[in-house]
Coordinates of C-alpha atoms in Angstrom, one line a residue:
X1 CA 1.9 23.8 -22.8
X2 CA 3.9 21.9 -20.3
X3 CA 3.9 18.4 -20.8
X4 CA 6.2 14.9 -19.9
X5 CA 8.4 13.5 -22.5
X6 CA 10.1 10.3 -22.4
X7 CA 14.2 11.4 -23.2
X8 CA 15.1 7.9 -24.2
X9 CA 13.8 4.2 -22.7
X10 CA 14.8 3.4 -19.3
X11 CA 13.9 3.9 -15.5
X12 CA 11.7 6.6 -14.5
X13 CA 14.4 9.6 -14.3
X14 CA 13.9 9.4 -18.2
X15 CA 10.5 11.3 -17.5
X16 CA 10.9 15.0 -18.3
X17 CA 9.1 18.2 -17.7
X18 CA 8.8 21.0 -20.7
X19 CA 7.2 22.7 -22.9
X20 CA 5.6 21.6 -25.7
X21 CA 3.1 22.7 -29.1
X22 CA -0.3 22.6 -27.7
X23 CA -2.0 20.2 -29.9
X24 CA -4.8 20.8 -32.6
X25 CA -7.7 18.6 -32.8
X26 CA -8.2 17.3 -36.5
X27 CA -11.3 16.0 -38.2
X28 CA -13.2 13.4 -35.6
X29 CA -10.7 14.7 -32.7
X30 CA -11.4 17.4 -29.2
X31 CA -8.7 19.4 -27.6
X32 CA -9.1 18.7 -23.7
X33 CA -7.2 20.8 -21.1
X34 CA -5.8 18.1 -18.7
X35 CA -7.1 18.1 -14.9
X36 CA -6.0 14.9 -13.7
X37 CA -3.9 11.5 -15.4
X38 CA -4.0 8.1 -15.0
X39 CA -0.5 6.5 -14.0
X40 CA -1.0 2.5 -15.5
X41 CA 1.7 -0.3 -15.7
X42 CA 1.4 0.0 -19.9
X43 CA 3.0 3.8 -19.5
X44 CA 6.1 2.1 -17.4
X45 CA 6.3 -0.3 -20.3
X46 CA 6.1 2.5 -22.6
X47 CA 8.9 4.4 -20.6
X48 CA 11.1 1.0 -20.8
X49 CA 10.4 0.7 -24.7
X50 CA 8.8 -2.5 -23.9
X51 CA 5.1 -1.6 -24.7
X52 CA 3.8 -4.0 -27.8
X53 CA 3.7 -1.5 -30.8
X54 CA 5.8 1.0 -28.9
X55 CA 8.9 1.0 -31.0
X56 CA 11.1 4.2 -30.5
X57 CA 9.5 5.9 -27.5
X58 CA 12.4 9.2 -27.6
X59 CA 10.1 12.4 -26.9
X60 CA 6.8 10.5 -26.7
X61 CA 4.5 12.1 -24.5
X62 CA 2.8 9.1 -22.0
X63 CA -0.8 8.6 -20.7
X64 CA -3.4 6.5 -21.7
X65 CA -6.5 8.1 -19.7
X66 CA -7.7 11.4 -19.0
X67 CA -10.2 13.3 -17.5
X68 CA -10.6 17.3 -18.6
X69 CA -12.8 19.8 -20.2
X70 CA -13.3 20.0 -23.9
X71 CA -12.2 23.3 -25.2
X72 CA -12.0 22.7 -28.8
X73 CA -13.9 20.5 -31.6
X74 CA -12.3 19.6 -34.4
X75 CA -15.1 18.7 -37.9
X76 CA -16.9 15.6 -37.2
X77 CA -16.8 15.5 -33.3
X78 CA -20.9 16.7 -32.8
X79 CA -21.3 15.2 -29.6
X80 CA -19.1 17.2 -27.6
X81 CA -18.9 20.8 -27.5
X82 CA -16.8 23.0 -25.6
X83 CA -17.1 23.0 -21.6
X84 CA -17.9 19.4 -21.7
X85 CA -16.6 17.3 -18.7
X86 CA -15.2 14.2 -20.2
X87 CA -12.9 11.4 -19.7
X88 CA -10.8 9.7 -22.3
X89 CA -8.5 6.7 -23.5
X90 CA -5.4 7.8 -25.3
X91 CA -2.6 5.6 -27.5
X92 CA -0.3 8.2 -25.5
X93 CA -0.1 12.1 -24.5
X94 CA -2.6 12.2 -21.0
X95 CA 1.1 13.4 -19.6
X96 CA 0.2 17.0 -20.5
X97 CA -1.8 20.2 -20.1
X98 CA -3.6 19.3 -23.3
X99 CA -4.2 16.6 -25.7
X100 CA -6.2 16.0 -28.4
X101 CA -8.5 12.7 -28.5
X102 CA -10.4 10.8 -30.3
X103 CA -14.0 12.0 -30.4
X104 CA -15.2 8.3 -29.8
X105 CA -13.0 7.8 -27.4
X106 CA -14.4 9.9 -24.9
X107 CA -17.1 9.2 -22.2
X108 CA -19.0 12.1 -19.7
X109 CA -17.6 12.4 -16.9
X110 CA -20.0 10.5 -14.2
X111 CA -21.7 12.5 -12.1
X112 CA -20.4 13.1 -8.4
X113 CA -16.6 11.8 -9.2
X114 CA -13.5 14.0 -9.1
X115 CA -11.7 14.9 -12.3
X116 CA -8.5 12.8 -10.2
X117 CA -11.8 9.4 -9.9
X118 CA -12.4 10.3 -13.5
X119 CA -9.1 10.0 -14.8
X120 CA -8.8 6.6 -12.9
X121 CA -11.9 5.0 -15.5
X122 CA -11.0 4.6 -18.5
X123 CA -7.9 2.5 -19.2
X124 CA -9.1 -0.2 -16.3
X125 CA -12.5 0.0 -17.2
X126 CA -12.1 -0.4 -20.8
X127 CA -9.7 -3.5 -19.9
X128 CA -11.8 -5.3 -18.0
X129 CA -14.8 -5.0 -19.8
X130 CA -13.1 -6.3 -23.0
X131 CA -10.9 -9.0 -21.2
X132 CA -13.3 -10.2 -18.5
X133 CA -16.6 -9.6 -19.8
X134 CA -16.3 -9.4 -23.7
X135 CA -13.4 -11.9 -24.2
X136 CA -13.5 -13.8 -21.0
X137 CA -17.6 -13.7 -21.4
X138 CA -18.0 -14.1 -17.3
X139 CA -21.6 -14.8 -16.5
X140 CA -23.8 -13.9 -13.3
X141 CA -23.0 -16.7 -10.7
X142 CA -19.5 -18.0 -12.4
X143 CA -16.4 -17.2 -10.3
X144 CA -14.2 -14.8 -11.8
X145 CA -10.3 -15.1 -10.6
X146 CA -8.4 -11.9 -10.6
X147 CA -4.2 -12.1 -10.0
X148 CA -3.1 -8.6 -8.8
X149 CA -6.4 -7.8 -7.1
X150 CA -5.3 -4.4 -5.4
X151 CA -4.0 -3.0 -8.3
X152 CA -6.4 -0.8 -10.6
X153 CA -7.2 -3.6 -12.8
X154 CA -7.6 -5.4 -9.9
X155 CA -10.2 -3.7 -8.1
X156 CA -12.1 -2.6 -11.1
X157 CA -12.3 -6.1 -11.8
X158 CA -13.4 -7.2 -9.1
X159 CA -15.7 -4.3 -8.3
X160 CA -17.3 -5.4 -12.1
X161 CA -18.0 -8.9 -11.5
X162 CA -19.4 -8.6 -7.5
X163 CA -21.7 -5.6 -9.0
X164 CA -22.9 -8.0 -11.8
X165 CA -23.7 -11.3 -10.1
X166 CA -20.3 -13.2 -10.1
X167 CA -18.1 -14.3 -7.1
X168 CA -14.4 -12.7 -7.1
X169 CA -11.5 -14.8 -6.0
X170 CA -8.5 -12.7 -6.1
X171 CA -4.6 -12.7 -5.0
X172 CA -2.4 -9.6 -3.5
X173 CA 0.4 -9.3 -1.4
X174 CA 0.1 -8.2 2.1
X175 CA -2.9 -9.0 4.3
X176 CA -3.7 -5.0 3.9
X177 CA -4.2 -5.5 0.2
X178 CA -6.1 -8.7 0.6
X179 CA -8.5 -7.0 3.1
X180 CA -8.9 -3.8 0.8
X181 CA -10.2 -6.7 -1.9
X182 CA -12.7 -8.5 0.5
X183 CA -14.4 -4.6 1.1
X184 CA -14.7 -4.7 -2.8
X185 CA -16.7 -7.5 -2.9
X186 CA -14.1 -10.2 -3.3
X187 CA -15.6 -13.5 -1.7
X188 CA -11.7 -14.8 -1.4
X189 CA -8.6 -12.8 -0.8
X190 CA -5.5 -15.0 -1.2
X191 CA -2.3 -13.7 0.0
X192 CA -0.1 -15.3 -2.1
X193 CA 3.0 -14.4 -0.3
X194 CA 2.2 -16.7 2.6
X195 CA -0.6 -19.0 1.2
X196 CA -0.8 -21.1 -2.4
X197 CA -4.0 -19.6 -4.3
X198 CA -4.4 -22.8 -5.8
X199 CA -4.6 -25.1 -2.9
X200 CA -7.0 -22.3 -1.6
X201 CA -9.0 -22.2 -4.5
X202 CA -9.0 -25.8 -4.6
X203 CA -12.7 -27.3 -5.0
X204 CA -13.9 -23.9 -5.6
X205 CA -14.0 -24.1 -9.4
X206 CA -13.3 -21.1 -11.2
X207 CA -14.7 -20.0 -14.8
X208 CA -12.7 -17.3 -15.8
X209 CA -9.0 -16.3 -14.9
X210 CA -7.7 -12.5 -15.5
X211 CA -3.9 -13.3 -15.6
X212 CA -1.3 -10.2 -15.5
X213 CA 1.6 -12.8 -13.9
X214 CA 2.4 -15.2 -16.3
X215 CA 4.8 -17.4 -15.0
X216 CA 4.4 -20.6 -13.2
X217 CA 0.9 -19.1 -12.7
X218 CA -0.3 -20.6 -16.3
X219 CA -0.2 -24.3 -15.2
X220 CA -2.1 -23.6 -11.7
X221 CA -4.5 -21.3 -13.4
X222 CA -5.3 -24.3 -16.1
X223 CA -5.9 -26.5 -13.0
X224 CA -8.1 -24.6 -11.0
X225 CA -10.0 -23.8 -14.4
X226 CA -14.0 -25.9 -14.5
X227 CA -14.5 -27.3 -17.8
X228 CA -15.2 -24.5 -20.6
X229 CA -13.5 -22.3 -18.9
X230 CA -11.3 -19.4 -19.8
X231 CA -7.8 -18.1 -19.2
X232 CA -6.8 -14.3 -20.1
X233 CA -3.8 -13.1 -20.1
X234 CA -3.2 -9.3 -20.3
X235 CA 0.2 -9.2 -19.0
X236 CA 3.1 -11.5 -18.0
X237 CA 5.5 -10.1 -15.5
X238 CA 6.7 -13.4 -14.4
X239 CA 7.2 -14.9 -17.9
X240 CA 5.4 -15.0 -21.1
X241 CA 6.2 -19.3 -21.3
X242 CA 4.2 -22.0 -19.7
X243 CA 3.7 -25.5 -20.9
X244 CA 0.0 -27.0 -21.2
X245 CA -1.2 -30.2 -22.0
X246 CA -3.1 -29.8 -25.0
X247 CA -4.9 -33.1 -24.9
X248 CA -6.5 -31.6 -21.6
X249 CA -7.3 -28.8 -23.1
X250 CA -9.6 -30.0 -25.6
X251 CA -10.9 -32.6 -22.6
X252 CA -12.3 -29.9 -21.1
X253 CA -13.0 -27.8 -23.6
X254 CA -10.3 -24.8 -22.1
X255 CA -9.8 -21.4 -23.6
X256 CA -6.3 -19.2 -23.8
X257 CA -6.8 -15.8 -24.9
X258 CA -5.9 -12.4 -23.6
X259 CA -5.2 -8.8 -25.4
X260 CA -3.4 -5.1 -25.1
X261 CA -5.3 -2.3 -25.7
X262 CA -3.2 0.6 -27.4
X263 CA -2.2 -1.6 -30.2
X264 CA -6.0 -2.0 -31.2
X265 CA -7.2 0.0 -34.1
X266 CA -9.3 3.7 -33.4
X267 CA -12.5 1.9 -34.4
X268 CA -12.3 -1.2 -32.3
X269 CA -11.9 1.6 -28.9
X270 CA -14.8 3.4 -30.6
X271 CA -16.8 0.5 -30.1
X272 CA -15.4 -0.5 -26.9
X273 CA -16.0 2.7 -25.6
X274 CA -19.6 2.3 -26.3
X275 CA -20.2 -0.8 -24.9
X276 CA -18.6 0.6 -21.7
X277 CA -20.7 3.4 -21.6
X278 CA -23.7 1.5 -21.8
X279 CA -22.7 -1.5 -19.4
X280 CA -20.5 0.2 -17.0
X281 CA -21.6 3.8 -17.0
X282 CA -24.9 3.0 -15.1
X283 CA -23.6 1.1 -11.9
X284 CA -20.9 4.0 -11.8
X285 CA -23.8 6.2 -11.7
X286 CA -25.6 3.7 -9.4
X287 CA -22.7 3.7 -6.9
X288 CA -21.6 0.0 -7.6
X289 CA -17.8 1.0 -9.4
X290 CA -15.8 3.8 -7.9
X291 CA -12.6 4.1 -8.8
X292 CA -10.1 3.1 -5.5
X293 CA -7.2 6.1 -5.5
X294 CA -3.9 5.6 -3.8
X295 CA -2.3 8.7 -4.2
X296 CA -2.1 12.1 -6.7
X297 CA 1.5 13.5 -7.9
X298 CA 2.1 16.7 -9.4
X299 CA 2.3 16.6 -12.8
X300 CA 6.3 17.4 -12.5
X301 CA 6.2 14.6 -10.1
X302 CA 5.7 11.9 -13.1
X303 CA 8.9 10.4 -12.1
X304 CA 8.1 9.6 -8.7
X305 CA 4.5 8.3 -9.7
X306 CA 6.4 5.6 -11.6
X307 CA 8.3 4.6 -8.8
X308 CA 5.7 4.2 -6.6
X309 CA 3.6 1.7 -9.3
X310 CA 7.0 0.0 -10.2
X311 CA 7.2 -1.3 -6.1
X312 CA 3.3 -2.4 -6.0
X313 CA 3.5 -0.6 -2.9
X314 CA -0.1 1.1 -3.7
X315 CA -3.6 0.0 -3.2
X316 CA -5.8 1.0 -6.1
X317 CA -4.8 3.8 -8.6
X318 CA -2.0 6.2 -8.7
X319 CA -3.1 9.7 -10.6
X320 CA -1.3 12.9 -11.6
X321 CA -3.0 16.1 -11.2
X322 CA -2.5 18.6 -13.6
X323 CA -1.8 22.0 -13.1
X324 CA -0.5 22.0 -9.2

């Protein structure tokens, strides 16, 4: 099969096309052919050897999220059979014309979306659910705060929280972006190149923070938080240090959490995956979530698929097609 490797960590000329062994499935596992690819920021960390967990990342095929048709069944996989339409969260390998997955892992493809809309689910979904919903335990009517709101975590999140009784304040970066998040559902769009998100947001009270900036964001998230409420961080592309006061923190009762996903162990996505499936599968179905796609690449185009997520040039998801 043809497939992407990573030759060694660095920029995105370090993704290669080749051949490769087409995979087996083993006990609990399905061999999908590849239709389409997710292209997420963990698979540029992965690239740059930065990814928690990655360690050496020489010849590692990347992709965390798939959509394909099952054409193999490993022992212990009885739900699927082959000819099923499915999409899929990976550790790695979505880069490929094959790739064998996790039973559990996999979820039926939604009825009326693309393979490419498919392949734009899982890794977002299964982020958001856990961070904003599960850890961050947003409720109907709290306001959710999403930084990087026209990326794909961005408008999955806020797409989540409009579609399940919360308001969405969000940030981005050009007044494009900011309107793209407003037809989401977002009730604020904050450009934060030309406005402060905190003076905005002022007053407004916010209950739960999705942070993927880090930085000099921490302290004005804290601020901005209502008592009880929760910051999570699942990235930190500004900087990982912030100081907090800790007395103010237990004042107001403040939590400080946040996760990565490929780390977590095979049963933990197992579960997650069914949780998703019977939260978020239904307003997919319902018309509520739709995945928001930027642009496709060729496979052999991995490279440039990088670049474009690596300038936050992009509104929404960036997926590769396989086999074109």
């Amino acid at each position: 099969m043809k497939a992407i490797t990573i030759r060694q960590a660095g920029g995105p000329d370090v993704l290669q096309l080749g051949d490769a062994p087409t995979p087996r499935p083993a006990a609990g596992q399905v061999l999908v052919r590849v239709q389409a690819a997710g292209v997420n920021r963990p698979d540029v960390l992965l690239r740059q050897g930065k990814y928690a967990g990655s360690g050496d990342v020489a010849g590692t095929v990347p992709g965390l999220e798939i959509a394909g048709v099952v054409v193999a069944c490993g022992p212990g996989a009885p739900r699927w059979q082959p000819g099923d339409a499915v999409c899929a969260l990976l550790a790695s390998g979505g880069y490929a014309e094959y790739a064998v997955v996790d039973a559990r892992h996999c979820l039926p493809v939604p009825a009326g979306l693309s393979p490419v809309e498919a392949a734009a689910l899982p890794e977002t979904v299964f982020t958001v659910w856990h961070n904003v919903f599960q850890r961050g335990a947003l409720q109907p009517g709290e306001t959710l705060l999403v930084h990087g709101g026209s990326s794909g975590i961005g408008t999955t999140a806020i797409q989540l929280a409009h579609a399940l009784g919360s308001r969405v304040a969000t940030t981005a970066g050009s007044a494009a972006k900011c309107a793209a998040c407003r037809e989401l559902g977002a009730d604020w769009a904050i450009n934060y190149k030309t406005e402060d998100f905190e003076e905005v947001l002022k007053g407004a009270g916010v209950d739960v923070v999705l942070d993927m900036v880090g930085g000099d964001y921490i302290a004005k998230n804290l601020r901005l938080l209502n008592d009880d409420g929760r910051l999570v961080f699942i990235n930190a592309m500004q900087g990982a240090a912030g100081a907090f006061n800790a007395l103010e923190l237990m004042q107001r009762r403040l939590t400080i959490t946040g996760s990565t996903l490929r780390p977590r162990s095979a049963d933990f996505k197992a579960v997650l995956a069914t949780a998703v499936e019977q939260h978020v599968w239904p307003l997919v179905a319902a018309g509520k979530l739709r995945p928001l796609i930027h642009q496709t690449f060729p496979l052999a185009e991995a490279a440039a698929a990088h670049r474009l997520l690596e300038s936050s040039a992009h509104i929404g998801k960036i997926v590769l097609e396989v086999g074109k």
